[in-house]
Coordinates of C-alpha atoms in Angstrom, one line a residue:
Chain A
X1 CA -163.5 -63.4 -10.7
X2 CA -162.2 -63.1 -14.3
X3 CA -164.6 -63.4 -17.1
X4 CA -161.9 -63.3 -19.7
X5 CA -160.9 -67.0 -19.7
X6 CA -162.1 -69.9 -20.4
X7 CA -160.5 -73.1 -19.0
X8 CA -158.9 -74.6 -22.3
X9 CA -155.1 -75.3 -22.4
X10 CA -153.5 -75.6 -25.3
X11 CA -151.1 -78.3 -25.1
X12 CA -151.0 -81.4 -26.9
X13 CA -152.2 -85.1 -25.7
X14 CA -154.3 -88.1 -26.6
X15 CA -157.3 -86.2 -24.7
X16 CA -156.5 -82.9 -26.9
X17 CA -156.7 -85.0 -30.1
X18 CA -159.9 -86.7 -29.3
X19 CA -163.2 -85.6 -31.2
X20 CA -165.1 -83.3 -29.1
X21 CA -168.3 -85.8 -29.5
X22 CA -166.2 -88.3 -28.1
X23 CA -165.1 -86.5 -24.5
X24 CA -168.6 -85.1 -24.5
X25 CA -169.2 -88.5 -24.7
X26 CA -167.0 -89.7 -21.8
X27 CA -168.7 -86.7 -19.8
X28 CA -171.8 -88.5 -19.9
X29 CA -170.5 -91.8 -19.3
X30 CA -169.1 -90.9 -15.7
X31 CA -172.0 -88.6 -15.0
X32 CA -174.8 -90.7 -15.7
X33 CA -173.8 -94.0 -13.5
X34 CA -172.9 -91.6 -11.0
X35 CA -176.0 -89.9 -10.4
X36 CA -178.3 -92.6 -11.7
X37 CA -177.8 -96.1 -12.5
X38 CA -175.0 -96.9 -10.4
X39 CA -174.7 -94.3 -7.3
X40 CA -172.9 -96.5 -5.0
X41 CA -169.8 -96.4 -7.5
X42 CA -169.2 -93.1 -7.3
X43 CA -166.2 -92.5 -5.2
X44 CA -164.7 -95.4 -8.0
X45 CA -165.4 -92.9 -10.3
X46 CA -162.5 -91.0 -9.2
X47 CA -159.8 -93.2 -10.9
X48 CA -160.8 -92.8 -13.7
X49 CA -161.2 -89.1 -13.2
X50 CA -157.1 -89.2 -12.5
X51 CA -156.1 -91.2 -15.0
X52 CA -157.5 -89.5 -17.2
X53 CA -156.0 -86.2 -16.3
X54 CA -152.5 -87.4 -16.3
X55 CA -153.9 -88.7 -20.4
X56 CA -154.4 -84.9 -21.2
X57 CA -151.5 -83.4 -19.2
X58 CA -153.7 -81.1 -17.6
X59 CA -152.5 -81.6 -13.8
X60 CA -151.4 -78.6 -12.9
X61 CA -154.3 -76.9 -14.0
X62 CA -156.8 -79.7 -13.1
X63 CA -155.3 -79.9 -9.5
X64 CA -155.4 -75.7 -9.1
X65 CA -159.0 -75.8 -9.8
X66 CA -159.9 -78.3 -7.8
X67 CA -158.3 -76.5 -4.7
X68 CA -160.0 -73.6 -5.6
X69 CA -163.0 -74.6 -7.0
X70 CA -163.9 -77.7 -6.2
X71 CA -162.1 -78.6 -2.4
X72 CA -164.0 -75.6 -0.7
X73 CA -167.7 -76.5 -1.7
X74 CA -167.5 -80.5 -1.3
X75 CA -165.7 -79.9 2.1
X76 CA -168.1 -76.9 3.3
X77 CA -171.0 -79.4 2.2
X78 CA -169.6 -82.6 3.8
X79 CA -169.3 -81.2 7.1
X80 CA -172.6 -79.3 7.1
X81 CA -174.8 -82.5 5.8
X82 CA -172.9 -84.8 8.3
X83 CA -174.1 -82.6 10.9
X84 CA -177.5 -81.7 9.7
X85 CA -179.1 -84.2 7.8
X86 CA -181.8 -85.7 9.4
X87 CA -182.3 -89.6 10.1
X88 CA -179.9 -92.6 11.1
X89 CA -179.2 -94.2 14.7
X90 CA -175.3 -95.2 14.9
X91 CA -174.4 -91.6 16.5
X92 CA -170.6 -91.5 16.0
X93 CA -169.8 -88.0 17.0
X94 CA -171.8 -85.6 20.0
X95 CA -171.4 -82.4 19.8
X96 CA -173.3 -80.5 21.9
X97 CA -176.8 -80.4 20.3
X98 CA -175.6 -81.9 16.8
X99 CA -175.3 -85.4 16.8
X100 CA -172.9 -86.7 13.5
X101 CA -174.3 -90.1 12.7
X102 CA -173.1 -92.7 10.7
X103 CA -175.8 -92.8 8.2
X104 CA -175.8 -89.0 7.9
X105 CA -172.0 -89.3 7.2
X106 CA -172.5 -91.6 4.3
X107 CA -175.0 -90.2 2.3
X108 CA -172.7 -86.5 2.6
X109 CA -169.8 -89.1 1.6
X110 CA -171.9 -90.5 -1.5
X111 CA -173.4 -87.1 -2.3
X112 CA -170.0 -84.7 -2.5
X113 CA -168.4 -88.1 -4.3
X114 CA -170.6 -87.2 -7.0
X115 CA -170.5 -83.8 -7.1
X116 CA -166.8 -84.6 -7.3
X117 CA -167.6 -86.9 -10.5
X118 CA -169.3 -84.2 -12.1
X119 CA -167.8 -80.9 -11.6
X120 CA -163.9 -82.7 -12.5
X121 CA -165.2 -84.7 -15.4
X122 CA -166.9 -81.4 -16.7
X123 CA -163.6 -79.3 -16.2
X124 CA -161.2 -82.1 -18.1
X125 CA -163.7 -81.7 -20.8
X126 CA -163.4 -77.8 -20.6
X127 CA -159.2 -78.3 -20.2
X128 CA -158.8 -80.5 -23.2
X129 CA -161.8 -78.9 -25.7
X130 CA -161.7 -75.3 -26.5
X131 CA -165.7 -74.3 -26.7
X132 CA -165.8 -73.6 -30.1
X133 CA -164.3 -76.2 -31.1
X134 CA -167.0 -78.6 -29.5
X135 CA -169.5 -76.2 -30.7
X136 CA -168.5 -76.1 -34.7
X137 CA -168.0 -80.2 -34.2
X138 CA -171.5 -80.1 -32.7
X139 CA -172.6 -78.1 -35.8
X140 CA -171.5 -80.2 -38.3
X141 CA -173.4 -83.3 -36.8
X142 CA -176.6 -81.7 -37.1
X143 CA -176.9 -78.7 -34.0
X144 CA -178.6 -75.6 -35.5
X145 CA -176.1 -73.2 -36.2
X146 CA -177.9 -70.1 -34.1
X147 CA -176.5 -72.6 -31.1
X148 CA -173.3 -72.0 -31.6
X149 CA -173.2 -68.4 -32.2
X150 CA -174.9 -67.7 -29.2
X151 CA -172.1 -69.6 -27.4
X152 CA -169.8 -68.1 -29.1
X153 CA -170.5 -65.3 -29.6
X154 CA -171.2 -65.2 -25.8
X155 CA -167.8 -66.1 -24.9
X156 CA -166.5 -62.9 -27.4
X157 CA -169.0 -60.4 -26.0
X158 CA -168.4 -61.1 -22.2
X159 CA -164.6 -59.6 -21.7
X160 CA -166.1 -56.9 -23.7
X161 CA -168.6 -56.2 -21.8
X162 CA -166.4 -56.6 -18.7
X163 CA -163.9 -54.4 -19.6
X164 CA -167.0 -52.1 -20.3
X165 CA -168.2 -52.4 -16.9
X166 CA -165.0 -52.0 -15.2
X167 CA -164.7 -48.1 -17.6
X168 CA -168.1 -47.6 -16.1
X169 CA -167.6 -48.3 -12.4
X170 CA -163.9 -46.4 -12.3
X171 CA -165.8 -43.2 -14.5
X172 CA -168.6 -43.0 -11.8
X173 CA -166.6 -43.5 -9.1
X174 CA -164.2 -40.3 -10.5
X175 CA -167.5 -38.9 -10.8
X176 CA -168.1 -39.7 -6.6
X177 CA -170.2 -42.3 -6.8
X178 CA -170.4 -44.4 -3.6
X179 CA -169.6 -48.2 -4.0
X180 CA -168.9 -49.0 -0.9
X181 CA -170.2 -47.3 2.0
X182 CA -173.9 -47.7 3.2
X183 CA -176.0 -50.3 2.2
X184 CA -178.8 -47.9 0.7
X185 CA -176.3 -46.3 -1.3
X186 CA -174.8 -49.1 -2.6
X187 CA -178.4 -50.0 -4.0
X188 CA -178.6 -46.3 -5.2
X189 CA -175.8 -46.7 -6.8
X190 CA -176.7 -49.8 -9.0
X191 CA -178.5 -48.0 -11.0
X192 CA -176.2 -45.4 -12.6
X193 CA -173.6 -48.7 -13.4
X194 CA -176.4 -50.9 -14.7
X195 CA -178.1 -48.1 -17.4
X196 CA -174.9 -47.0 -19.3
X197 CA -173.6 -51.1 -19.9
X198 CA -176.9 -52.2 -20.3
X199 CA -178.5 -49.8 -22.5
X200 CA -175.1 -49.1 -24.7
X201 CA -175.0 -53.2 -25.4
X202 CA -178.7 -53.0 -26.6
X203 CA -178.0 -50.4 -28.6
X204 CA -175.9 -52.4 -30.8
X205 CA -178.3 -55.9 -31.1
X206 CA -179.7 -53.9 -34.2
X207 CA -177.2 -53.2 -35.8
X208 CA -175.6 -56.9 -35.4
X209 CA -178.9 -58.3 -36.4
X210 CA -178.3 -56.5 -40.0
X211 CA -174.8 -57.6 -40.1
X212 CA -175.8 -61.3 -39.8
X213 CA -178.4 -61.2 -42.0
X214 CA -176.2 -60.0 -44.5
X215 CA -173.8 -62.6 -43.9
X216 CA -176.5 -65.5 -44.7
X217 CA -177.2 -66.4 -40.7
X218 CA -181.2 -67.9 -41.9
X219 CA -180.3 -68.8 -45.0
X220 CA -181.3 -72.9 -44.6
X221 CA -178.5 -74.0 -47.0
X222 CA -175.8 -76.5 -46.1
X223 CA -173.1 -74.0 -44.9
X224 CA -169.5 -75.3 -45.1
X225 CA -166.7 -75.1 -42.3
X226 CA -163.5 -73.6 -42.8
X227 CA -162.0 -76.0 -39.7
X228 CA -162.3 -79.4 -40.0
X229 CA -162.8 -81.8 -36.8
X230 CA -161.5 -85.3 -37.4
X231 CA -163.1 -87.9 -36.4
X232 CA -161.3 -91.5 -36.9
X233 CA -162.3 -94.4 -36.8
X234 CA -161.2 -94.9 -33.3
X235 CA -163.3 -92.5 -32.0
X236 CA -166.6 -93.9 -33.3
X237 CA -165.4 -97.1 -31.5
X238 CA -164.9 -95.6 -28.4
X239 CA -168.2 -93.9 -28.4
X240 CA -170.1 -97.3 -29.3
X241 CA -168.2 -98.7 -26.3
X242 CA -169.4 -96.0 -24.0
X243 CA -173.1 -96.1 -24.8
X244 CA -173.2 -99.7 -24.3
X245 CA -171.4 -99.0 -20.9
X246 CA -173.8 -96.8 -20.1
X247 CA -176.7 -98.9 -21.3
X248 CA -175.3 -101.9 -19.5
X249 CA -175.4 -100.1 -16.0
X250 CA -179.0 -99.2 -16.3
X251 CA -179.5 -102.9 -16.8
X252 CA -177.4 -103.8 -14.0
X253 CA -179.6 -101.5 -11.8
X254 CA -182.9 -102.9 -12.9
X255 CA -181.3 -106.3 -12.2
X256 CA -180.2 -105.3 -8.9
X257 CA -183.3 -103.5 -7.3
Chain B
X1 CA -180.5 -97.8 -3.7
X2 CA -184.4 -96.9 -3.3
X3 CA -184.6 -93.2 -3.8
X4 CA -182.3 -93.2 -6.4
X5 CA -184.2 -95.5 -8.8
X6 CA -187.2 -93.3 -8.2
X7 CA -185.1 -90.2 -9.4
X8 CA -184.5 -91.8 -12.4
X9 CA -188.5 -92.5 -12.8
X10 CA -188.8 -88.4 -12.2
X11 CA -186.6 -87.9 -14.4
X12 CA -187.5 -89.8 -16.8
X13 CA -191.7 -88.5 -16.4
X14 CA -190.1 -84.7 -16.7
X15 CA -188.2 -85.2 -19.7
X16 CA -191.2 -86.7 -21.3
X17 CA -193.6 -84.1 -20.5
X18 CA -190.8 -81.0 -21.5
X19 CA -190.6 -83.5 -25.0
X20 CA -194.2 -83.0 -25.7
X21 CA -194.4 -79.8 -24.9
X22 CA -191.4 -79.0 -26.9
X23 CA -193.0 -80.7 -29.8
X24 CA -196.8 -79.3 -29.7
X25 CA -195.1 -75.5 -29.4
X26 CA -192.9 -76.2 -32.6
X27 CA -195.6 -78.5 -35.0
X28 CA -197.9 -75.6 -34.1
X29 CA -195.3 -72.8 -35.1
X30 CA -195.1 -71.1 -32.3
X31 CA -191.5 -71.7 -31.2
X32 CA -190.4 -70.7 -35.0
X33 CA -192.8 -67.5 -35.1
X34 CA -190.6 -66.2 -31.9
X35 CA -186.7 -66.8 -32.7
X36 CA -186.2 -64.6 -35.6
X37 CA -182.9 -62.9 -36.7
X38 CA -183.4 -60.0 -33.7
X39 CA -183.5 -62.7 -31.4
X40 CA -180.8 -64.9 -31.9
X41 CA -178.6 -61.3 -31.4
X42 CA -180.2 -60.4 -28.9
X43 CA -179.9 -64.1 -26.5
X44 CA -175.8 -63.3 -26.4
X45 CA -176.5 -59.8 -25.3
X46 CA -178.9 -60.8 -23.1
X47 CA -176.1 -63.7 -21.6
X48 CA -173.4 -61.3 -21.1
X49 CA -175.9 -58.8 -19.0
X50 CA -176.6 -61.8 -16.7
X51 CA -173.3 -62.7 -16.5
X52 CA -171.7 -58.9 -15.9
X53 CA -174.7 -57.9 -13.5
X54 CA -173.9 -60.5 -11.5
X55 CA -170.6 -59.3 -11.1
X56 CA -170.8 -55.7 -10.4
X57 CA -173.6 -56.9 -7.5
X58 CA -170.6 -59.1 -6.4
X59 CA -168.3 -55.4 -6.0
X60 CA -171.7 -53.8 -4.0
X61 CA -172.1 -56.4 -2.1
X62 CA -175.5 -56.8 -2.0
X63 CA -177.4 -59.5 -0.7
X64 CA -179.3 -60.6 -4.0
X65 CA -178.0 -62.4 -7.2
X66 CA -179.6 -60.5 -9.8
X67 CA -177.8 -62.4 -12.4
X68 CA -181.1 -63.3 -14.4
X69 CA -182.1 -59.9 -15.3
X70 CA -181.6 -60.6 -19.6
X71 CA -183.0 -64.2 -18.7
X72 CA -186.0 -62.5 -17.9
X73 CA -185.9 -59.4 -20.5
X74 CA -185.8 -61.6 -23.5
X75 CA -188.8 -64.2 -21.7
X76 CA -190.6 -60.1 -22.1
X77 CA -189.9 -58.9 -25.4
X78 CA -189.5 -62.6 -27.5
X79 CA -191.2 -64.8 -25.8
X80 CA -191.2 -67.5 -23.3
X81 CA -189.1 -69.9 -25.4
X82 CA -186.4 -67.5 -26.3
X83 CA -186.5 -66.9 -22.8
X84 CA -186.1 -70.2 -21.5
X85 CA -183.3 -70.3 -23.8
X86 CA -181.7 -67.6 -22.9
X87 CA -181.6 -68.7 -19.2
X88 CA -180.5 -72.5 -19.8
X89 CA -177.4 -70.8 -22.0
X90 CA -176.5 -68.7 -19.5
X91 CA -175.9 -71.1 -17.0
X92 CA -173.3 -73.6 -19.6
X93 CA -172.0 -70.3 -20.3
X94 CA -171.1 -69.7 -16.8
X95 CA -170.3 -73.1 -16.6
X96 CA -167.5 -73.1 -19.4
X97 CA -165.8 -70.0 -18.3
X98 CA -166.6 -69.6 -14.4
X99 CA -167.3 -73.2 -12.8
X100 CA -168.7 -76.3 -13.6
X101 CA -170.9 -77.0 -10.6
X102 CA -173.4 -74.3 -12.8
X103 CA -174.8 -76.7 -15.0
X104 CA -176.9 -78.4 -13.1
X105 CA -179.1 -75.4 -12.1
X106 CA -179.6 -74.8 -16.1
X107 CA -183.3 -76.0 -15.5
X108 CA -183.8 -73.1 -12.9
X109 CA -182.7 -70.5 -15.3
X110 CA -184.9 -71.6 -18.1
X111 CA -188.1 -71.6 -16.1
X112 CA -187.6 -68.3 -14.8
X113 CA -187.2 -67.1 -18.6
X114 CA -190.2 -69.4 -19.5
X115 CA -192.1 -67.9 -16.5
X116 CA -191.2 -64.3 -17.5
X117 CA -192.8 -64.9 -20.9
X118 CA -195.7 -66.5 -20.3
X119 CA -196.7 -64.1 -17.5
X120 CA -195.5 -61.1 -20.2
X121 CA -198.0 -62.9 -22.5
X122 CA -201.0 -62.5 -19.7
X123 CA -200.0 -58.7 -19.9
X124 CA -198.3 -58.5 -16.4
X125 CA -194.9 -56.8 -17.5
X126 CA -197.1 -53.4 -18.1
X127 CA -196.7 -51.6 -15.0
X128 CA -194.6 -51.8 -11.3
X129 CA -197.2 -53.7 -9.8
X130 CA -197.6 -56.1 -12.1
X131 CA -194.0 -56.9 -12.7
X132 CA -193.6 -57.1 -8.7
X133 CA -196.5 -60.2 -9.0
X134 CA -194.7 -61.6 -12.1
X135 CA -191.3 -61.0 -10.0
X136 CA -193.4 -63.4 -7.1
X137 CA -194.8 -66.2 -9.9
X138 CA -191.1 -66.4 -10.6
X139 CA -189.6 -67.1 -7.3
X140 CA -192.5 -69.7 -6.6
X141 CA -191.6 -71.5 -9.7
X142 CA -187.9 -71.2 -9.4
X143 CA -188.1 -72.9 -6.0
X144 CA -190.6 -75.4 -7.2
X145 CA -188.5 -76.3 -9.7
X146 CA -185.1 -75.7 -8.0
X147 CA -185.7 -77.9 -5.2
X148 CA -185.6 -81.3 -6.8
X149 CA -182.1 -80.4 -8.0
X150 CA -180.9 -79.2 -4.8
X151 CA -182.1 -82.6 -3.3
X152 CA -180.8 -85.0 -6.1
X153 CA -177.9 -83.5 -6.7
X154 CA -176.6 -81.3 -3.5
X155 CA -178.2 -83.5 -1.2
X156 CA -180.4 -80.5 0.3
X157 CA -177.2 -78.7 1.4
X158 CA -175.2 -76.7 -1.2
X159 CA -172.2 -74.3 -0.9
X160 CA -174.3 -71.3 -0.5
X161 CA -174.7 -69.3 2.2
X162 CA -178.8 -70.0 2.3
X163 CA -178.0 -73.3 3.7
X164 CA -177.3 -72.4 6.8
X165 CA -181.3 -71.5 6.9
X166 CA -182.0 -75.4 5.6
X167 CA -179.8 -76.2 8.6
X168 CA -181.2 -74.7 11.1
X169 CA -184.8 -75.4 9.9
X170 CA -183.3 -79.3 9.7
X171 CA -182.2 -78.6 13.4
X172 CA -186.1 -78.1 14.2
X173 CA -187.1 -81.2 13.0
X174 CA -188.4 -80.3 9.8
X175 CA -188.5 -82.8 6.5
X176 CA -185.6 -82.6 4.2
X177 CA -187.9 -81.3 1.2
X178 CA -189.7 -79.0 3.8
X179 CA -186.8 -77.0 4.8
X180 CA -185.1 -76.7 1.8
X181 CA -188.1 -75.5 0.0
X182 CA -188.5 -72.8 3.0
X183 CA -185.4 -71.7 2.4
X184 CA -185.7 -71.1 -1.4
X185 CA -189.0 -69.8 -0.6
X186 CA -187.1 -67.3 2.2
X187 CA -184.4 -66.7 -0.3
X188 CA -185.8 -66.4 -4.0
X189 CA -189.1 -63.5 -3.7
X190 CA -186.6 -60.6 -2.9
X191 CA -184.1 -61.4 -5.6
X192 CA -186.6 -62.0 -8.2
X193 CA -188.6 -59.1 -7.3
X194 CA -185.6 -57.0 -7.4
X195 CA -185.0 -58.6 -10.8
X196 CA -188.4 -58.2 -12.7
X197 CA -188.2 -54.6 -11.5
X198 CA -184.8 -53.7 -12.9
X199 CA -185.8 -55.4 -16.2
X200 CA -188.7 -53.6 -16.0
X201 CA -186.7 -50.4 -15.9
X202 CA -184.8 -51.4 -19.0
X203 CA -187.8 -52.1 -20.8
X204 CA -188.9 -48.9 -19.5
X205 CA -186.2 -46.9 -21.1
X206 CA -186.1 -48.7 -24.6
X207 CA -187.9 -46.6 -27.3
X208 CA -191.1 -48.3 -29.0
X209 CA -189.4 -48.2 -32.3
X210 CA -186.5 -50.4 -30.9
X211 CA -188.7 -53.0 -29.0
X212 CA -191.4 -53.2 -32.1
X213 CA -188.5 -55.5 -33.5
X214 CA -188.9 -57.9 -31.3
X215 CA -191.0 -60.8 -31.8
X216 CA -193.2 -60.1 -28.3
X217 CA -192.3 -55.9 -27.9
X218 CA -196.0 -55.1 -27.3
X219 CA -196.1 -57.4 -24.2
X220 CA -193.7 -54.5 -23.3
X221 CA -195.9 -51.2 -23.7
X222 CA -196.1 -49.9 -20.3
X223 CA -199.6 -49.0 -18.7
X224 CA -199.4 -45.3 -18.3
X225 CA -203.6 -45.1 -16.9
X226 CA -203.8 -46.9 -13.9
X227 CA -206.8 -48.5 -12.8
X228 CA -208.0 -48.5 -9.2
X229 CA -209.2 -52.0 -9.5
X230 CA -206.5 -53.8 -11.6
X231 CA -204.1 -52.5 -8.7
X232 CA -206.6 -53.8 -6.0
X233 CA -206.8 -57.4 -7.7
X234 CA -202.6 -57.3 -8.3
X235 CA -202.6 -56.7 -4.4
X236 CA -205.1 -59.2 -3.7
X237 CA -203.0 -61.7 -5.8
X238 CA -200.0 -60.6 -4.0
X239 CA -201.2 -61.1 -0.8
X240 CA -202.8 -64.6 -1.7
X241 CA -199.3 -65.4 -2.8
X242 CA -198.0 -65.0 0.5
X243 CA -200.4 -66.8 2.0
X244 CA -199.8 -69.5 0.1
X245 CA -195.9 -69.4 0.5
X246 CA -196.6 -69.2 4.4
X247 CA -199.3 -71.4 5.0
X248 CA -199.6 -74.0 2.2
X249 CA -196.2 -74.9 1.2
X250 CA -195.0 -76.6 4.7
X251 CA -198.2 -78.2 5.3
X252 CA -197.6 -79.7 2.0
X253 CA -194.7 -81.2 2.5
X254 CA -194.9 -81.8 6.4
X255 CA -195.3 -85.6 6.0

């Protein structure tokens, strides 16, 4: 696994031009029916999910993830809840000792559906919105700014520190270190990588802490941006529309149970 | 139809009760007193050791996680808040750059760091045995409050390799919520022992003069006396613990 990238591709669509309240926004929308006002619509939630993908011409990249990221889990977790989970009478499938029934294969079906909903909608956010882009948007509307340093600042410090760790394994491993023979020297060996990355990143919290201090970082006063987010008109409509969406399926629920 | 409305009445009851909590801790000052300037630096920091740990234990292959050690060493040295932060952040961290299905357990991460702090607070970060009880607290309230998720949202049966263990225990005719809080209760005490005790080793190493910056460094002054009867009631707790994982946690949820 890379640490170095985040999903962001920088091409431009309709999704890409979108304020980042707005997709956050659309996030919400699919994830909050899905899970719980409106669970039984959740594999309709995929449609959406597409179109929306083609919107930001992020296909390529959406479609890689999901065979990587996505495909593996909801499949793995499909098969093992059909054949495990516990209740239901209609036994479709005997094997052996496990019996796949019809109820147990539903509620998998419902369940990875969701998951689906909410990993994908998540990573078309991630593809169309470049973090710190949300996060400065997020900012300006009323987030405290420490927020967003952490996350971005975060996101700067972690190939850093990577590449730090990687120096660290290859110099102790020159040095003999064992990383990959028994299992009680591979925990022996834990601690000579751990101390050098973790102490030598400490070491530098101090002097970062001066650095921002002098830069302003608690001053309270109104601080201005030097990137501005729009945020048309059409936007705000768009959000209006998706809260009362939302609001409306909650209703629909109450009505229905 | 049912079960999911009563999630959403959970839910609901949770979010309340974290709002008024939120809101006592910062009218009374105490969420401000512990996020100053040394903080905020250090939460990032704090992210990125999460994140990389967890990585180079990937290349050992061992068979912990370990990826909460900052989580827990800023819930030490600023406080249980800053912790709780720190640990919520690191999961949408992970989430942006590694995979989405992360967020979902941010509410895990942030009571371990909230459960570092406070136990921190109670003076039990000071010495080994302590932080191996405090490692123990931990694990009982990440799989107290991991379990929920793993039912509403995994359906009992994630990805990881623990589920075979919720599985099999489903095989032998246990409840849903009974098996899979055996198997976070098999799962989580070795990691988060393992955990507390490397960031206790950190701690360990840091001079007094660097961790007096910190809003919370003296919950960090390690016990160099050590008392025969502190370390016989830190057993006893331990052992109690056990017990209670063992015997009282199925029988709870038997029905």
């Amino acid at each position: 696994m890379n640490l170095n990238r985040s999903f962001f591709v920088p091409v431009n669509s309709p999704l890409h031009n979108l304020n980042p309240l707005t997709k956050l926004a659309l996030v919400f929308s699919m994830i909050l029916p899905a899970f719980l006002s409106l669970p039984q619509l959740a594999p309709f939630l995929a449609i959406p999910i597409l179109i929306a993908v083609f919107i930001g011409r992020v296909q390529k990249q959406y479609f890689n993830l999901l065979l990587k990221l996505v495909l593996p889990t909801i499949l793995f977790m499909f098969v093992m809840q059909s054949l495990f989970l516990p209740g239901g009478e209609t036994v479709i499938l005997n094997l052996g000792i496990f019996d796949v029934t019809r109820e147990s294969m539903q509620s998998a079906f419902y369940t990875v559906s969701r998951i689906f909903v909410m990993i994908s909608s998540f990573a078309i956010l991630l593809l169309t919105t470049h973090p710190s882009e949300l996060m400065s948007d997020l900012t300006r509307r009323g987030l405290p700014g420490q927020f967003a340093y952490v996350i971005i600042s975060t996101l700067q410090i972690l190939p850093q520190m990577q590449a730090k760790a990687q120096t660290i394994i290859a110099a102790q491993r020159s040095r003999g270190l064992d990383t990959e023979s028994s299992f009680r020297k591979r925990i022996g060996s834990l601690v000579p990588l751990v101390g050098p990355l973790v102490f030598g990143s400490l070491v530098e919290v101090e002097e970062r802490a001066i650095a921002i201090e002098a830069r302003g970082f608690t001053s309270k006063r109104v601080k201005t941006s030097l990137h501005e987010i729009p945020d048309p008109a059409f936007d705000k409509i768009l959000r209006g529309i998706l809260v009362i969406l939302v609001i409306a399926s909650f209703t629909l629920n109450l009505w229905l149970s | 139809m049912e079960v999911i409305s009563q999630n959403a009445v959970y839910f609901a009851v949770v979010a309340v009760i974290m709002i008024l909590l939120f809101a006592w801790a910062y009218f009374t000052k105490r969420i401000q007193k512990d996020f100053i300037t040394m903080t905020w630096v250090l939460i990032p920091v704090a992210i990125a050791i999460n994140l990389t740990i967890g990585q180079i234990v990937l290349v050992l292959k061992l068979p912990v996680y370990l990826d909460s050690i900052g989580t827990v060493l800023v819930g030490v040295i600023c406080g249980p808040w800053a912790g709780a932060l720190t640990g919520a952040l690191s999961n949408i961290i992970a989430g942006i750059i590694l995979d989405p299905g992360w967020f979902p357990w941010f509410p895990v991460a942030a009571a371990i760091g909230a459960t570092a702090g406070v136990m921190a607070n109670i003076g039990y970060f000071k010495n080994w045995w302590k932080v191996v009880v405090t490692g123990f607290v931990i694990a009982i309230v990440a799989t107290v409050v991991g379990t929920p998720i793993s039912i509403a949202i995994f359906g009992g049966i994630s990805a990881s390799g623990s589920s075979i263990i919720t599985a099999f225990l489903l095989e032998t005719g246990r409840s849903l919520v009974g098996a899979v809080l055996t198997t976070n209760f098999i799962a989580e005490p070795l990691d988060k022992i393992a955990t507390s005790l490397l960031a206790f080793a950190i701690i360990d190493g840091l001079s007094a003069r660097y961790l007096s910056r910190f809003p919370r460094g003296e919950n960090a002054a390690v016990e160099k006396g050590q008392k025969q009867t502190q370390m016989i009631i830190a057993l006893v707790v331990v052992v109690l613990l056990i017990l209670f994982g063992i015997f009282i946690l199925p029988s709870l949820t038997a029905g």
